[in-house]
């Protein structure tokens, strides 16, 4: 299975193109293009991860690459077309925006939110309630020098404690999948 890229410089007018690209791949023996990848934010290390409260020391709240009001409409239409939506969401605001856009979606489409570095605790139970899969990169959830130098000082103590809440998601009944995010990380 492969994911088609959501072009954030375009809007809903790209959906017919995505439907056609999925149809064109139907004849391929071992490949299906049934998923759409939406990059909703960036990463914490350069302050582009979408967070609710400003970053400590430097301010700013990161980027929502797709306007949340439009995201809700786009995701609803993709869901109606039977696409699985696969989000990149690192910051807690991006996670919330992705979850908000999936309210009322069809759980049979098995939507995913990937990376999930920071999740505001009240959003944890929403994954199971909405039938959204938490797509995790366990290698990233380790304490290393980069975490001490580029992440925790800018997130602050409380928000840092919201990072990679795998046990909380599990206890809430969330469905998991995991991967390396190769080539960003080692494929091993």
PDB file of C-alpha atoms in Angstrom:
ATOM      1  CA  UNK A   1       0.000   0.000   0.000  1.00  0.00           C
ATOM      2  CA  UNK A   2       1.249   3.483  -0.770  1.00  0.00           C
ATOM      3  CA  UNK A   3       0.284   7.000   0.215  1.00  0.00           C
ATOM      4  CA  UNK A   4      -0.391   9.741  -2.260  1.00  0.00           C
ATOM      5  CA  UNK A   5       0.964  13.133  -1.220  1.00  0.00           C
ATOM      6  CA  UNK A   6      -1.475  15.918  -0.255  1.00  0.00           C
ATOM      7  CA  UNK A   7      -0.169  19.051  -1.968  1.00  0.00           C
ATOM      8  CA  UNK A   8      -0.640  21.750   0.664  1.00  0.00           C
ATOM      9  CA  UNK A   9      -0.363  24.463  -1.985  1.00  0.00           C
ATOM     10  CA  UNK A  10      -3.618  23.182  -3.477  1.00  0.00           C
ATOM     11  CA  UNK A  11      -7.071  22.601  -2.043  1.00  0.00           C
ATOM     12  CA  UNK A  12     -10.037  20.337  -2.681  1.00  0.00           C
ATOM     13  CA  UNK A  13      -9.518  20.661  -6.444  1.00  0.00           C
ATOM     14  CA  UNK A  14      -6.762  18.034  -6.159  1.00  0.00           C
ATOM     15  CA  UNK A  15      -9.129  15.350  -4.845  1.00  0.00           C
ATOM     16  CA  UNK A  16     -10.351  14.233  -8.299  1.00  0.00           C
ATOM     17  CA  UNK A  17      -6.682  13.920  -9.328  1.00  0.00           C
ATOM     18  CA  UNK A  18      -5.999  11.745  -6.268  1.00  0.00           C
ATOM     19  CA  UNK A  19      -9.014   9.564  -7.056  1.00  0.00           C
ATOM     20  CA  UNK A  20      -7.716   9.136 -10.610  1.00  0.00           C
ATOM     21  CA  UNK A  21      -4.194   8.299  -9.413  1.00  0.00           C
ATOM     22  CA  UNK A  22      -5.640   5.646  -7.087  1.00  0.00           C
ATOM     23  CA  UNK A  23      -7.667   4.206  -9.987  1.00  0.00           C
ATOM     24  CA  UNK A  24      -4.598   4.160 -12.240  1.00  0.00           C
ATOM     25  CA  UNK A  25      -2.706   2.105  -9.645  1.00  0.00           C
ATOM     26  CA  UNK A  26      -5.470  -0.528  -9.436  1.00  0.00           C
ATOM     27  CA  UNK A  27      -3.914  -2.503 -12.284  1.00  0.00           C
ATOM     28  CA  UNK A  28      -0.576  -2.858 -10.533  1.00  0.00           C
ATOM     29  CA  UNK A  29       0.011  -6.299  -9.103  1.00  0.00           C
ATOM     30  CA  UNK A  30       1.546  -5.437  -5.736  1.00  0.00           C
ATOM     31  CA  UNK A  31       0.789  -1.756  -5.148  1.00  0.00           C
ATOM     32  CA  UNK A  32      -2.349   0.071  -4.077  1.00  0.00           C
ATOM     33  CA  UNK A  33      -2.562   3.861  -3.652  1.00  0.00           C
ATOM     34  CA  UNK A  34      -5.316   3.937  -1.050  1.00  0.00           C
ATOM     35  CA  UNK A  35      -3.889   6.416   1.444  1.00  0.00           C
ATOM     36  CA  UNK A  36      -3.330  10.180   1.460  1.00  0.00           C
ATOM     37  CA  UNK A  37      -0.397  11.634   3.438  1.00  0.00           C
ATOM     38  CA  UNK A  38      -1.049  15.065   4.945  1.00  0.00           C
ATOM     39  CA  UNK A  39       1.821  16.929   6.608  1.00  0.00           C
ATOM     40  CA  UNK A  40       0.002  18.957   9.247  1.00  0.00           C
ATOM     41  CA  UNK A  41       3.072  20.422  10.964  1.00  0.00           C
ATOM     42  CA  UNK A  42       6.854  20.311  11.152  1.00  0.00           C
ATOM     43  CA  UNK A  43       9.186  19.278  13.993  1.00  0.00           C
ATOM     44  CA  UNK A  44       9.962  20.560  17.487  1.00  0.00           C
ATOM     45  CA  UNK A  45      13.693  21.093  16.903  1.00  0.00           C
ATOM     46  CA  UNK A  46      13.092  24.018  14.540  1.00  0.00           C
ATOM     47  CA  UNK A  47       9.844  25.165  16.215  1.00  0.00           C
ATOM     48  CA  UNK A  48       7.602  24.240  13.273  1.00  0.00           C
ATOM     49  CA  UNK A  49       5.695  21.549  15.215  1.00  0.00           C
ATOM     50  CA  UNK A  50       2.235  23.000  15.886  1.00  0.00           C
ATOM     51  CA  UNK A  51       1.840  23.528  19.638  1.00  0.00           C
ATOM     52  CA  UNK A  52      -0.999  25.061  21.650  1.00  0.00           C
ATOM     53  CA  UNK A  53       1.029  27.316  23.949  1.00  0.00           C
ATOM     54  CA  UNK A  54       4.106  29.183  22.691  1.00  0.00           C
ATOM     55  CA  UNK A  55       7.504  27.538  22.827  1.00  0.00           C
ATOM     56  CA  UNK A  56       9.533  28.477  25.902  1.00  0.00           C
ATOM     57  CA  UNK A  57      12.455  30.865  25.356  1.00  0.00           C
ATOM     58  CA  UNK A  58      11.664  31.641  21.708  1.00  0.00           C
ATOM     59  CA  UNK A  59       7.880  32.046  21.465  1.00  0.00           C
ATOM     60  CA  UNK A  60       5.825  31.073  18.448  1.00  0.00           C
ATOM     61  CA  UNK A  61       3.422  28.171  18.152  1.00  0.00           C
ATOM     62  CA  UNK A  62       4.664  26.418  15.035  1.00  0.00           C
ATOM     63  CA  UNK A  63       2.870  25.865  11.754  1.00  0.00           C
ATOM     64  CA  UNK A  64      -0.367  24.256  10.672  1.00  0.00           C
ATOM     65  CA  UNK A  65       0.453  23.546   7.056  1.00  0.00           C
ATOM     66  CA  UNK A  66      -3.209  22.998   6.195  1.00  0.00           C
ATOM     67  CA  UNK A  67      -5.688  25.485   7.652  1.00  0.00           C
ATOM     68  CA  UNK A  68      -7.730  23.513  10.229  1.00  0.00           C
ATOM     69  CA  UNK A  69     -11.093  24.806   8.936  1.00  0.00           C
ATOM     70  CA  UNK A  70     -10.210  23.646   5.437  1.00  0.00           C
ATOM     71  CA  UNK A  71      -8.609  20.447   6.738  1.00  0.00           C
ATOM     72  CA  UNK A  72     -11.960  19.357   8.178  1.00  0.00           C
ATOM     73  CA  UNK A  73     -13.606  19.728   4.755  1.00  0.00           C
ATOM     74  CA  UNK A  74     -10.782  18.028   2.859  1.00  0.00           C
ATOM     75  CA  UNK A  75     -10.639  15.057   5.229  1.00  0.00           C
ATOM     76  CA  UNK A  76     -14.417  14.599   5.124  1.00  0.00           C
ATOM     77  CA  UNK A  77     -14.288  14.434   1.325  1.00  0.00           C
ATOM     78  CA  UNK A  78     -11.292  12.078   1.288  1.00  0.00           C
ATOM     79  CA  UNK A  79     -13.101   9.871   3.796  1.00  0.00           C
ATOM     80  CA  UNK A  80     -16.233   9.828   1.583  1.00  0.00           C
ATOM     81  CA  UNK A  81     -14.022   8.649  -1.288  1.00  0.00           C
ATOM     82  CA  UNK A  82     -12.769   5.778   0.874  1.00  0.00           C
ATOM     83  CA  UNK A  83      -9.213   7.018   1.324  1.00  0.00           C
ATOM     84  CA  UNK A  84      -7.229   6.281   4.455  1.00  0.00           C
ATOM     85  CA  UNK A  85      -5.843   9.604   5.697  1.00  0.00           C
ATOM     86  CA  UNK A  86      -2.340   9.377   7.160  1.00  0.00           C
ATOM     87  CA  UNK A  87      -1.265  12.484   9.063  1.00  0.00           C
ATOM     88  CA  UNK A  88       2.183  13.699  10.045  1.00  0.00           C
ATOM     89  CA  UNK A  89       1.518  15.367  13.435  1.00  0.00           C
ATOM     90  CA  UNK A  90       4.299  16.072  15.922  1.00  0.00           C
ATOM     91  CA  UNK A  91       2.941  18.875  18.137  1.00  0.00           C
ATOM     92  CA  UNK A  92      -0.151  18.653  20.313  1.00  0.00           C
ATOM     93  CA  UNK A  93      -2.025  21.261  18.262  1.00  0.00           C
ATOM     94  CA  UNK A  94      -1.408  19.318  15.026  1.00  0.00           C
ATOM     95  CA  UNK A  95      -2.563  16.116  16.737  1.00  0.00           C
ATOM     96  CA  UNK A  96      -5.728  17.878  17.897  1.00  0.00           C
ATOM     97  CA  UNK A  97      -6.344  19.343  14.432  1.00  0.00           C
ATOM     98  CA  UNK A  98      -5.992  15.872  12.888  1.00  0.00           C
ATOM     99  CA  UNK A  99      -8.346  14.332  15.464  1.00  0.00           C
ATOM    100  CA  UNK A 100     -10.861  17.162  14.973  1.00  0.00           C
ATOM    101  CA  UNK A 101     -10.827  16.568  11.217  1.00  0.00           C
ATOM    102  CA  UNK A 102     -11.538  12.861  11.772  1.00  0.00           C
ATOM    103  CA  UNK A 103     -14.657  13.422  13.905  1.00  0.00           C
ATOM    104  CA  UNK A 104     -17.478  11.603  12.139  1.00  0.00           C
ATOM    105  CA  UNK A 105     -15.144   9.761   9.736  1.00  0.00           C
ATOM    106  CA  UNK A 106     -15.573   6.105   8.816  1.00  0.00           C
ATOM    107  CA  UNK A 107     -13.381   3.948  11.113  1.00  0.00           C
ATOM    108  CA  UNK A 108     -13.300   1.312   8.349  1.00  0.00           C
ATOM    109  CA  UNK A 109     -10.917   3.612   6.457  1.00  0.00           C
ATOM    110  CA  UNK A 110      -8.358   3.034   9.254  1.00  0.00           C
ATOM    111  CA  UNK A 111      -7.050   6.582   9.480  1.00  0.00           C
ATOM    112  CA  UNK A 112      -3.583   7.072  11.037  1.00  0.00           C
ATOM    113  CA  UNK A 113      -1.818   9.843  12.860  1.00  0.00           C
ATOM    114  CA  UNK A 114       1.939   9.349  12.746  1.00  0.00           C
ATOM    115  CA  UNK A 115       4.785  10.468  14.998  1.00  0.00           C
ATOM    116  CA  UNK A 116       2.701  11.832  17.899  1.00  0.00           C
ATOM    117  CA  UNK A 117       5.569  13.346  19.807  1.00  0.00           C
ATOM    118  CA  UNK A 118       3.291  15.466  21.996  1.00  0.00           C
ATOM    119  CA  UNK A 119      -0.336  14.700  22.825  1.00  0.00           C
ATOM    120  CA  UNK A 120      -2.335  16.885  25.204  1.00  0.00           C
ATOM    121  CA  UNK A 121      -3.695  14.380  27.770  1.00  0.00           C
ATOM    122  CA  UNK A 122      -7.377  15.125  27.109  1.00  0.00           C
ATOM    123  CA  UNK A 123      -6.872  14.063  23.470  1.00  0.00           C
ATOM    124  CA  UNK A 124      -5.521  10.591  24.317  1.00  0.00           C
ATOM    125  CA  UNK A 125      -8.967   8.893  24.659  1.00  0.00           C
ATOM    126  CA  UNK A 126     -10.135  10.374  21.362  1.00  0.00           C
ATOM    127  CA  UNK A 127      -7.947   7.960  19.371  1.00  0.00           C
ATOM    128  CA  UNK A 128      -9.899   4.890  20.501  1.00  0.00           C
ATOM    129  CA  UNK A 129     -13.262   6.673  20.387  1.00  0.00           C
ATOM    130  CA  UNK A 130     -12.688   7.732  16.767  1.00  0.00           C
ATOM    131  CA  UNK A 131     -11.007   4.458  15.736  1.00  0.00           C
ATOM    132  CA  UNK A 132      -7.799   6.297  14.777  1.00  0.00           C
ATOM    133  CA  UNK A 133      -4.554   4.313  14.669  1.00  0.00           C
ATOM    134  CA  UNK A 134      -1.540   5.735  16.511  1.00  0.00           C
ATOM    135  CA  UNK A 135       1.375   5.231  14.114  1.00  0.00           C
ATOM    136  CA  UNK A 136       4.449   5.273  16.350  1.00  0.00           C
ATOM    137  CA  UNK A 137       8.209   5.532  15.891  1.00  0.00           C
ATOM    138  CA  UNK A 138       9.503   3.951  19.123  1.00  0.00           C
ATOM    139  CA  UNK A 139      13.125   4.813  18.296  1.00  0.00           C
ATOM    140  CA  UNK A 140      12.232   8.499  18.669  1.00  0.00           C
ATOM    141  CA  UNK A 141      10.869   8.010  22.190  1.00  0.00           C
ATOM    142  CA  UNK A 142      14.298   7.637  23.748  1.00  0.00           C
ATOM    143  CA  UNK A 143      16.069  10.077  26.011  1.00  0.00           C
ATOM    144  CA  UNK A 144      19.118  11.358  24.172  1.00  0.00           C
ATOM    145  CA  UNK A 145      21.253  14.498  24.030  1.00  0.00           C
ATOM    146  CA  UNK A 146      19.093  16.092  21.332  1.00  0.00           C
ATOM    147  CA  UNK A 147      16.091  15.804  23.657  1.00  0.00           C
ATOM    148  CA  UNK A 148      17.988  17.657  26.419  1.00  0.00           C
ATOM    149  CA  UNK A 149      19.412  20.316  24.118  1.00  0.00           C
ATOM    150  CA  UNK A 150      16.753  20.978  21.464  1.00  0.00           C
ATOM    151  CA  UNK A 151      13.428  19.800  22.850  1.00  0.00           C
ATOM    152  CA  UNK A 152      12.814  19.870  26.601  1.00  0.00           C
ATOM    153  CA  UNK A 153      14.115  23.437  27.161  1.00  0.00           C
ATOM    154  CA  UNK A 154      11.707  24.736  24.523  1.00  0.00           C
ATOM    155  CA  UNK A 155       8.694  22.643  25.513  1.00  0.00           C
ATOM    156  CA  UNK A 156       8.902  23.154  29.272  1.00  0.00           C
ATOM    157  CA  UNK A 157       8.362  20.568  31.990  1.00  0.00           C
ATOM    158  CA  UNK A 158       4.609  19.990  31.669  1.00  0.00           C
ATOM    159  CA  UNK A 159       4.492  19.680  27.891  1.00  0.00           C
ATOM    160  CA  UNK A 160       7.665  17.571  27.911  1.00  0.00           C
ATOM    161  CA  UNK A 161       5.833  15.095  30.145  1.00  0.00           C
ATOM    162  CA  UNK A 162       3.216  14.702  27.361  1.00  0.00           C
ATOM    163  CA  UNK A 163       5.789  13.310  24.925  1.00  0.00           C
ATOM    164  CA  UNK A 164       5.289   9.834  23.467  1.00  0.00           C
ATOM    165  CA  UNK A 165       2.441   8.697  25.776  1.00  0.00           C
ATOM    166  CA  UNK A 166       2.408   5.121  24.448  1.00  0.00           C
ATOM    167  CA  UNK A 167       1.161   3.539  27.699  1.00  0.00           C
ATOM    168  CA  UNK A 168      -1.637   6.110  28.028  1.00  0.00           C
ATOM    169  CA  UNK A 169      -2.759   5.429  24.458  1.00  0.00           C
ATOM    170  CA  UNK A 170      -2.623   1.673  25.060  1.00  0.00           C
ATOM    171  CA  UNK A 171      -4.645   1.918  28.286  1.00  0.00           C
ATOM    172  CA  UNK A 172      -7.216   4.058  26.450  1.00  0.00           C
ATOM    173  CA  UNK A 173      -7.733   1.239  23.919  1.00  0.00           C
ATOM    174  CA  UNK A 174      -5.932   2.834  20.975  1.00  0.00           C
ATOM    175  CA  UNK A 175      -4.948   0.677  18.013  1.00  0.00           C
ATOM    176  CA  UNK A 176      -1.183   0.873  17.308  1.00  0.00           C
ATOM    177  CA  UNK A 177       1.134   0.379  14.395  1.00  0.00           C
ATOM    178  CA  UNK A 178       4.797   1.284  14.302  1.00  0.00           C
ATOM    179  CA  UNK A 179       7.677   1.859  11.954  1.00  0.00           C
ATOM    180  CA  UNK A 180      11.114   3.409  11.694  1.00  0.00           C
ATOM    181  CA  UNK A 181      10.159   6.384   9.473  1.00  0.00           C
ATOM    182  CA  UNK A 182      13.046   5.396   7.216  1.00  0.00           C
ATOM    183  CA  UNK A 183      14.873   7.193   5.582  1.00  0.00           C
ATOM    184  CA  UNK A 184      14.535   9.862   8.311  1.00  0.00           C
ATOM    185  CA  UNK A 185      15.585   7.237  10.864  1.00  0.00           C
ATOM    186  CA  UNK A 186      17.504   4.004  10.642  1.00  0.00           C
ATOM    187  CA  UNK A 187      15.382   1.247   9.082  1.00  0.00           C
ATOM    188  CA  UNK A 188      16.748  -1.301  11.582  1.00  0.00           C
TER     189      UNK A 188
END
